[in-house]
JSON list of C-alpha atoms in Angstrom, two decimals:
[
{"chain": "A", "resi": 10, "resn": "MET", "atom": "CA", "xyz": [312.94, 369.69, 197.53]},
{"chain": "A", "resi": 11, "resn": "ALA", "atom": "CA", "xyz": [315.20, 366.60, 197.67]},
{"chain": "A", "resi": 12, "resn": "PHE", "atom": "CA", "xyz": [314.06, 366.02, 201.27]},
{"chain": "A", "resi": 13, "resn": "THR", "atom": "CA", "xyz": [310.40, 366.09, 200.22]},
{"chain": "A", "resi": 14, "resn": "LEU", "atom": "CA", "xyz": [311.05, 363.65, 197.39]},
{"chain": "A", "resi": 15, "resn": "THR", "atom": "CA", "xyz": [312.97, 361.42, 199.78]},
{"chain": "A", "resi": 16, "resn": "LEU", "atom": "CA", "xyz": [310.01, 361.28, 202.14]},
{"chain": "A", "resi": 17, "resn": "THR", "atom": "CA", "xyz": [307.68, 360.66, 199.22]},
{"chain": "A", "resi": 18, "resn": "ALA", "atom": "CA", "xyz": [309.74, 357.71, 198.02]},
{"chain": "A", "resi": 19, "resn": "CYS", "atom": "CA", "xyz": [309.64, 356.14, 201.46]},
{"chain": "A", "resi": 20, "resn": "ASN", "atom": "CA", "xyz": [305.87, 356.54, 201.69]},
{"chain": "A", "resi": 21, "resn": "LEU", "atom": "CA", "xyz": [304.95, 355.33, 198.22]},
{"chain": "A", "resi": 22, "resn": "PHE", "atom": "CA", "xyz": [305.90, 351.67, 198.51]},
{"chain": "A", "resi": 23, "resn": "PRO", "atom": "CA", "xyz": [305.97, 350.87, 202.21]},
{"chain": "A", "resi": 24, "resn": "MET", "atom": "CA", "xyz": [304.95, 347.20, 201.99]},
{"chain": "A", "resi": 25, "resn": "ALA", "atom": "CA", "xyz": [304.71, 346.46, 198.30]},
{"chain": "A", "resi": 26, "resn": "MET", "atom": "CA", "xyz": [305.43, 343.01, 196.98]},
{"chain": "A", "resi": 27, "resn": "PRO", "atom": "CA", "xyz": [308.02, 342.87, 194.15]},
{"chain": "A", "resi": 28, "resn": "ASP", "atom": "CA", "xyz": [305.54, 341.59, 191.51]},
{"chain": "A", "resi": 29, "resn": "ASP", "atom": "CA", "xyz": [303.28, 344.53, 192.28]},
{"chain": "A", "resi": 30, "resn": "ILE", "atom": "CA", "xyz": [306.18, 346.95, 191.82]},
{"chain": "A", "resi": 31, "resn": "PHE", "atom": "CA", "xyz": [306.86, 345.57, 188.32]},
{"chain": "A", "resi": 32, "resn": "ASN", "atom": "CA", "xyz": [303.21, 346.22, 187.45]},
{"chain": "A", "resi": 33, "resn": "SER", "atom": "CA", "xyz": [303.00, 349.66, 189.06]},
{"chain": "A", "resi": 34, "resn": "VAL", "atom": "CA", "xyz": [305.92, 351.71, 187.79]},
{"chain": "A", "resi": 35, "resn": "VAL", "atom": "CA", "xyz": [307.37, 353.09, 184.57]},
{"chain": "A", "resi": 36, "resn": "ARG", "atom": "CA", "xyz": [311.11, 353.54, 184.48]},
{"chain": "A", "resi": 37, "resn": "ILE", "atom": "CA", "xyz": [313.46, 355.45, 182.20]},
{"chain": "A", "resi": 38, "resn": "HIS", "atom": "CA", "xyz": [316.73, 354.12, 180.83]},
{"chain": "A", "resi": 39, "resn": "ILE", "atom": "CA", "xyz": [319.16, 356.37, 178.96]},
{"chain": "A", "resi": 40, "resn": "ARG", "atom": "CA", "xyz": [322.05, 354.47, 177.38]},
{"chain": "A", "resi": 41, "resn": "ALA", "atom": "CA", "xyz": [325.18, 356.43, 176.47]},
{"chain": "A", "resi": 42, "resn": "ASN", "atom": "CA", "xyz": [327.05, 355.93, 173.21]},
{"chain": "A", "resi": 43, "resn": "SER", "atom": "CA", "xyz": [330.22, 354.90, 175.06]},
{"chain": "A", "resi": 44, "resn": "ASN", "atom": "CA", "xyz": [332.07, 355.37, 178.33]},
{"chain": "A", "resi": 45, "resn": "ALA", "atom": "CA", "xyz": [334.14, 358.25, 176.95]},
{"chain": "A", "resi": 46, "resn": "ASP", "atom": "CA", "xyz": [333.81, 361.31, 179.19]},
{"chain": "A", "resi": 47, "resn": "ILE", "atom": "CA", "xyz": [332.22, 363.32, 176.39]},
{"chain": "A", "resi": 48, "resn": "ASP", "atom": "CA", "xyz": [329.56, 360.64, 175.73]},
{"chain": "A", "resi": 49, "resn": "GLN", "atom": "CA", "xyz": [328.79, 360.39, 179.43]},
{"chain": "A", "resi": 50, "resn": "ALA", "atom": "CA", "xyz": [328.46, 364.18, 179.68]},
{"chain": "A", "resi": 51, "resn": "ILE", "atom": "CA", "xyz": [326.03, 364.39, 176.75]},
{"chain": "A", "resi": 52, "resn": "LYS", "atom": "CA", "xyz": [323.99, 361.56, 178.25]},
{"chain": "A", "resi": 53, "resn": "LEU", "atom": "CA", "xyz": [323.39, 363.80, 181.27]},
{"chain": "A", "resi": 54, "resn": "LYS", "atom": "CA", "xyz": [322.45, 366.76, 179.07]},
{"chain": "A", "resi": 55, "resn": "VAL", "atom": "CA", "xyz": [319.95, 364.58, 177.21]},
{"chain": "A", "resi": 56, "resn": "ARG", "atom": "CA", "xyz": [318.64, 363.36, 180.57]},
{"chain": "A", "resi": 57, "resn": "ASP", "atom": "CA", "xyz": [318.10, 366.92, 181.74]},
{"chain": "A", "resi": 58, "resn": "GLU", "atom": "CA", "xyz": [316.20, 367.90, 178.58]},
{"chain": "A", "resi": 59, "resn": "ILE", "atom": "CA", "xyz": [314.07, 364.75, 178.53]},
{"chain": "A", "resi": 60, "resn": "THR", "atom": "CA", "xyz": [313.16, 364.89, 182.22]},
{"chain": "A", "resi": 61, "resn": "ALA", "atom": "CA", "xyz": [312.33, 368.59, 181.98]},
{"chain": "A", "resi": 62, "resn": "TYR", "atom": "CA", "xyz": [309.89, 367.82, 179.18]},
{"chain": "A", "resi": 63, "resn": "LEU", "atom": "CA", "xyz": [308.43, 364.77, 180.92]},
{"chain": "A", "resi": 64, "resn": "SER", "atom": "CA", "xyz": [307.99, 366.54, 184.24]},
{"chain": "A", "resi": 65, "resn": "VAL", "atom": "CA", "xyz": [305.37, 368.69, 182.52]},
{"chain": "A", "resi": 66, "resn": "ALA", "atom": "CA", "xyz": [303.94, 366.00, 180.23]},
{"chain": "A", "resi": 67, "resn": "LEU", "atom": "CA", "xyz": [303.39, 363.49, 183.07]},
{"chain": "A", "resi": 68, "resn": "GLN", "atom": "CA", "xyz": [302.29, 365.88, 185.81]},
{"chain": "A", "resi": 69, "resn": "ASN", "atom": "CA", "xyz": [298.58, 365.07, 185.52]},
{"chain": "A", "resi": 70, "resn": "CYS", "atom": "CA", "xyz": [298.93, 361.30, 185.16]},
{"chain": "A", "resi": 71, "resn": "ARG", "atom": "CA", "xyz": [297.12, 359.40, 187.88]},
{"chain": "A", "resi": 72, "resn": "THR", "atom": "CA", "xyz": [297.78, 355.83, 186.70]},
{"chain": "A", "resi": 73, "resn": "LYS", "atom": "CA", "xyz": [300.62, 353.86, 185.16]},
{"chain": "A", "resi": 74, "resn": "ASN", "atom": "CA", "xyz": [298.52, 353.35, 182.03]},
{"chain": "A", "resi": 75, "resn": "GLU", "atom": "CA", "xyz": [297.99, 357.11, 181.69]},
{"chain": "A", "resi": 76, "resn": "ALA", "atom": "CA", "xyz": [301.75, 357.64, 182.03]},
{"chain": "A", "resi": 77, "resn": "LEU", "atom": "CA", "xyz": [302.51, 354.99, 179.41]},
{"chain": "A", "resi": 78, "resn": "SER", "atom": "CA", "xyz": [299.94, 356.54, 177.08]},
{"chain": "A", "resi": 79, "resn": "VAL", "atom": "CA", "xyz": [301.55, 359.99, 177.43]},
{"chain": "A", "resi": 80, "resn": "ILE", "atom": "CA", "xyz": [305.03, 358.54, 176.93]},
{"chain": "A", "resi": 81, "resn": "ASN", "atom": "CA", "xyz": [303.95, 356.59, 173.83]},
{"chain": "A", "resi": 82, "resn": "ALA", "atom": "CA", "xyz": [302.16, 359.63, 172.40]},
{"chain": "A", "resi": 83, "resn": "ASN", "atom": "CA", "xyz": [305.31, 361.71, 172.89]},
{"chain": "A", "resi": 84, "resn": "ALA", "atom": "CA", "xyz": [307.93, 359.18, 171.75]},
{"chain": "A", "resi": 85, "resn": "THR", "atom": "CA", "xyz": [308.65, 361.08, 168.52]},
{"chain": "A", "resi": 86, "resn": "LYS", "atom": "CA", "xyz": [308.96, 364.36, 170.44]},
{"chain": "A", "resi": 87, "resn": "LEU", "atom": "CA", "xyz": [311.30, 362.73, 172.96]},
{"chain": "A", "resi": 88, "resn": "GLU", "atom": "CA", "xyz": [313.51, 361.47, 170.12]},
{"chain": "A", "resi": 89, "resn": "GLU", "atom": "CA", "xyz": [313.51, 364.98, 168.62]},
{"chain": "A", "resi": 90, "resn": "ILE", "atom": "CA", "xyz": [314.57, 366.43, 171.99]},
{"chain": "A", "resi": 91, "resn": "ALA", "atom": "CA", "xyz": [317.40, 363.92, 172.33]},
{"chain": "A", "resi": 92, "resn": "ASN", "atom": "CA", "xyz": [318.54, 364.41, 168.74]},
{"chain": "A", "resi": 93, "resn": "ASN", "atom": "CA", "xyz": [318.39, 368.19, 169.02]},
{"chain": "A", "resi": 94, "resn": "THR", "atom": "CA", "xyz": [320.50, 368.05, 172.19]},
{"chain": "A", "resi": 95, "resn": "LEU", "atom": "CA", "xyz": [323.05, 365.88, 170.40]},
{"chain": "A", "resi": 96, "resn": "TYR", "atom": "CA", "xyz": [323.04, 368.13, 167.30]},
{"chain": "A", "resi": 97, "resn": "CYS", "atom": "CA", "xyz": [323.37, 371.38, 169.28]},
{"chain": "A", "resi": 98, "resn": "ASN", "atom": "CA", "xyz": [326.39, 369.91, 171.06]},
{"chain": "A", "resi": 99, "resn": "ASP", "atom": "CA", "xyz": [328.08, 368.86, 167.80]},
{"chain": "A", "resi": 100, "resn": "PHE", "atom": "CA", "xyz": [327.59, 365.10, 168.07]},
{"chain": "A", "resi": 101, "resn": "ASP", "atom": "CA", "xyz": [327.42, 363.15, 164.83]},
{"chain": "A", "resi": 102, "resn": "TYR", "atom": "CA", "xyz": [325.27, 360.30, 166.10]},
{"chain": "A", "resi": 103, "resn": "SER", "atom": "CA", "xyz": [321.56, 360.24, 166.84]},
{"chain": "A", "resi": 104, "resn": "SER", "atom": "CA", "xyz": [319.20, 358.68, 169.34]},
{"chain": "A", "resi": 105, "resn": "ALA", "atom": "CA", "xyz": [316.56, 355.99, 169.23]},
{"chain": "A", "resi": 106, "resn": "VAL", "atom": "CA", "xyz": [313.55, 355.95, 171.54]},
{"chain": "A", "resi": 107, "resn": "PHE", "atom": "CA", "xyz": [311.64, 352.82, 172.49]},
{"chain": "A", "resi": 108, "resn": "VAL", "atom": "CA", "xyz": [308.84, 352.10, 174.93]},
{"chain": "A", "resi": 109, "resn": "GLY", "atom": "CA", "xyz": [308.71, 348.54, 176.18]},
{"chain": "A", "resi": 110, "resn": "LYS", "atom": "CA", "xyz": [310.06, 346.12, 178.72]},
{"chain": "A", "resi": 111, "resn": "SER", "atom": "CA", "xyz": [313.64, 346.61, 179.84]},
{"chain": "A", "resi": 112, "resn": "TYR", "atom": "CA", "xyz": [315.80, 344.86, 182.40]},
{"chain": "A", "resi": 113, "resn": "PHE", "atom": "CA", "xyz": [316.91, 346.87, 185.42]},
{"chain": "A", "resi": 114, "resn": "PRO", "atom": "CA", "xyz": [319.28, 345.67, 188.14]},
{"chain": "A", "resi": 115, "resn": "GLU", "atom": "CA", "xyz": [318.25, 345.96, 191.76]},
{"chain": "A", "resi": 116, "resn": "ARG", "atom": "CA", "xyz": [318.20, 349.59, 192.84]},
{"chain": "A", "resi": 117, "resn": "GLU", "atom": "CA", "xyz": [317.56, 351.26, 196.15]},
{"chain": "A", "resi": 118, "resn": "TYR", "atom": "CA", "xyz": [315.74, 354.57, 196.22]},
{"chain": "A", "resi": 119, "resn": "ASP", "atom": "CA", "xyz": [316.22, 356.02, 199.66]},
{"chain": "A", "resi": 120, "resn": "GLY", "atom": "CA", "xyz": [315.43, 352.94, 201.69]},
{"chain": "A", "resi": 121, "resn": "TYR", "atom": "CA", "xyz": [313.13, 351.10, 199.28]},
{"chain": "A", "resi": 122, "resn": "THR", "atom": "CA", "xyz": [314.57, 348.41, 197.05]},
{"chain": "A", "resi": 123, "resn": "PHE", "atom": "CA", "xyz": [313.29, 347.97, 193.52]},
{"chain": "A", "resi": 124, "resn": "PRO", "atom": "CA", "xyz": [314.15, 344.35, 192.67]},
{"chain": "A", "resi": 125, "resn": "GLU", "atom": "CA", "xyz": [315.97, 343.43, 189.50]},
{"chain": "A", "resi": 126, "resn": "GLY", "atom": "CA", "xyz": [313.78, 342.45, 186.62]},
{"chain": "A", "resi": 127, "resn": "GLN", "atom": "CA", "xyz": [311.80, 343.57, 183.61]},
{"chain": "A", "resi": 128, "resn": "TYR", "atom": "CA", "xyz": [309.93, 346.87, 183.93]},
{"chain": "A", "resi": 129, "resn": "ASP", "atom": "CA", "xyz": [307.88, 348.93, 181.51]},
{"chain": "A", "resi": 130, "resn": "ALA", "atom": "CA", "xyz": [310.27, 351.65, 180.46]},
{"chain": "A", "resi": 131, "resn": "LEU", "atom": "CA", "xyz": [311.14, 354.52, 178.21]},
{"chain": "A", "resi": 132, "resn": "ILE", "atom": "CA", "xyz": [314.47, 353.57, 176.66]},
{"chain": "A", "resi": 133, "resn": "ILE", "atom": "CA", "xyz": [316.62, 356.22, 175.00]},
{"chain": "A", "resi": 134, "resn": "GLU", "atom": "CA", "xyz": [319.67, 354.92, 173.21]},
{"chain": "A", "resi": 135, "resn": "LEU", "atom": "CA", "xyz": [322.33, 357.44, 172.23]},
{"chain": "A", "resi": 136, "resn": "GLY", "atom": "CA", "xyz": [324.47, 356.36, 169.28]},
{"chain": "A", "resi": 137, "resn": "SER", "atom": "CA", "xyz": [325.54, 352.75, 169.80]},
{"chain": "A", "resi": 138, "resn": "GLY", "atom": "CA", "xyz": [324.07, 352.71, 173.32]},
{"chain": "A", "resi": 139, "resn": "THR", "atom": "CA", "xyz": [326.98, 350.67, 174.65]},
{"chain": "A", "resi": 140, "resn": "GLY", "atom": "CA", "xyz": [328.19, 353.04, 177.37]},
{"chain": "A", "resi": 141, "resn": "ASP", "atom": "CA", "xyz": [327.24, 353.33, 181.01]},
{"chain": "A", "resi": 142, "resn": "ASN", "atom": "CA", "xyz": [323.63, 354.26, 181.43]},
{"chain": "A", "resi": 143, "resn": "TRP", "atom": "CA", "xyz": [321.33, 356.24, 183.70]},
{"chain": "A", "resi": 144, "resn": "TRP", "atom": "CA", "xyz": [317.97, 355.06, 184.96]},
{"chain": "A", "resi": 145, "resn": "CYS", "atom": "CA", "xyz": [315.23, 356.26, 187.22]},
{"chain": "A", "resi": 146, "resn": "VAL", "atom": "CA", "xyz": [311.50, 355.95, 187.99]},
{"chain": "A", "resi": 147, "resn": "LEU", "atom": "CA", "xyz": [309.20, 358.12, 185.86]},
{"chain": "A", "resi": 148, "resn": "TYR", "atom": "CA", "xyz": [305.91, 356.92, 187.29]},
{"chain": "A", "resi": 149, "resn": "PRO", "atom": "CA", "xyz": [305.04, 357.42, 190.02]},
{"chain": "A", "resi": 150, "resn": "PRO", "atom": "CA", "xyz": [307.28, 360.46, 189.68]},
{"chain": "A", "resi": 151, "resn": "LEU", "atom": "CA", "xyz": [309.98, 359.46, 192.16]},
{"chain": "A", "resi": 152, "resn": "CYS", "atom": "CA", "xyz": [312.98, 359.98, 189.92]},
{"chain": "A", "resi": 153, "resn": "LEU", "atom": "CA", "xyz": [315.61, 360.03, 192.61]},
{"chain": "A", "resi": 154, "resn": "PRO", "atom": "CA", "xyz": [318.97, 359.63, 190.84]},
{"chain": "A", "resi": 155, "resn": "ALA", "atom": "CA", "xyz": [321.94, 358.26, 192.73]},
{"chain": "A", "resi": 156, "resn": "ALA", "atom": "CA", "xyz": [323.69, 361.63, 192.83]},
{"chain": "A", "resi": 157, "resn": "GLU", "atom": "CA", "xyz": [322.80, 363.40, 196.06]},
{"chain": "A", "resi": 158, "resn": "GLY", "atom": "CA", "xyz": [320.69, 366.49, 195.65]},
{"chain": "A", "resi": 159, "resn": "GLU", "atom": "CA", "xyz": [319.60, 365.72, 192.07]},
{"chain": "A", "resi": 160, "resn": "ALA", "atom": "CA", "xyz": [315.83, 365.89, 191.99]},
{"chain": "A", "resi": 161, "resn": "ILE", "atom": "CA", "xyz": [314.91, 365.51, 188.34]},
{"chain": "A", "resi": 162, "resn": "LEU", "atom": "CA", "xyz": [311.14, 365.25, 188.26]},
{"chain": "A", "resi": 163, "resn": "GLU", "atom": "CA", "xyz": [308.65, 367.10, 190.32]},
{"chain": "A", "resi": 164, "resn": "SER", "atom": "CA", "xyz": [304.97, 366.33, 190.36]},
{"chain": "A", "resi": 165, "resn": "SER", "atom": "CA", "xyz": [301.82, 368.30, 190.89]},
{"chain": "A", "resi": 166, "resn": "LEU", "atom": "CA", "xyz": [300.57, 365.42, 193.05]},
{"chain": "A", "resi": 167, "resn": "THR", "atom": "CA", "xyz": [300.73, 365.88, 196.79]},
{"chain": "A", "resi": 168, "resn": "ASP", "atom": "CA", "xyz": [302.46, 363.26, 198.91]},
{"chain": "A", "resi": 169, "resn": "ALA", "atom": "CA", "xyz": [299.05, 362.05, 200.09]},
{"chain": "A", "resi": 170, "resn": "GLU", "atom": "CA", "xyz": [297.80, 361.72, 196.50]},
{"chain": "A", "resi": 171, "resn": "LYS", "atom": "CA", "xyz": [300.90, 359.77, 195.51]},
{"chain": "A", "resi": 172, "resn": "ALA", "atom": "CA", "xyz": [300.51, 357.42, 198.46]},
{"chain": "A", "resi": 173, "resn": "LYS", "atom": "CA", "xyz": [296.80, 356.90, 197.76]},
{"chain": "A", "resi": 174, "resn": "MET", "atom": "CA", "xyz": [297.49, 356.36, 194.07]},
{"chain": "A", "resi": 175, "resn": "ILE", "atom": "CA", "xyz": [299.32, 353.12, 194.76]},
{"chain": "A", "resi": 176, "resn": "GLU", "atom": "CA", "xyz": [298.03, 352.04, 198.14]},
{"chain": "A", "resi": 177, "resn": "HIS", "atom": "CA", "xyz": [296.43, 349.04, 196.46]},
{"chain": "A", "resi": 178, "resn": "ILE", "atom": "CA", "xyz": [299.89, 347.56, 195.98]}
]
């Protein structure tokens, strides 16, 4: 599965210009409460719950605007998921969910560089949100985290459909 997603990532943006990338993707940014080991661990549990939910919710999206619409429509549910994960793991702080522009540093996803800059994003802040964070690409559903072998989102789109979806870039 990770190999397939790797090939997909390479084929999605073969010659895209950076400005087009900013206008073509939706990213996710989960900010941990702090850098304490326990806060970093719960950040990953929240990530797993959120991405499991979004993998289903976004599976039929064919455009960035459709993805943003689904994310916005589910913002309250996403906050409930994050808060429930925190509560069930005995944390005394809550989350806040925002959809908007967020700064991301340059990031390479298996050979393709996403330049630093402002991207449309789902932002999930846990507690104070001052700890190390995790980010990824929600749409198109690349979501290839830095950790090897971690494929978070899977899509019902074929590789050919994904490539065609953004070939205008």
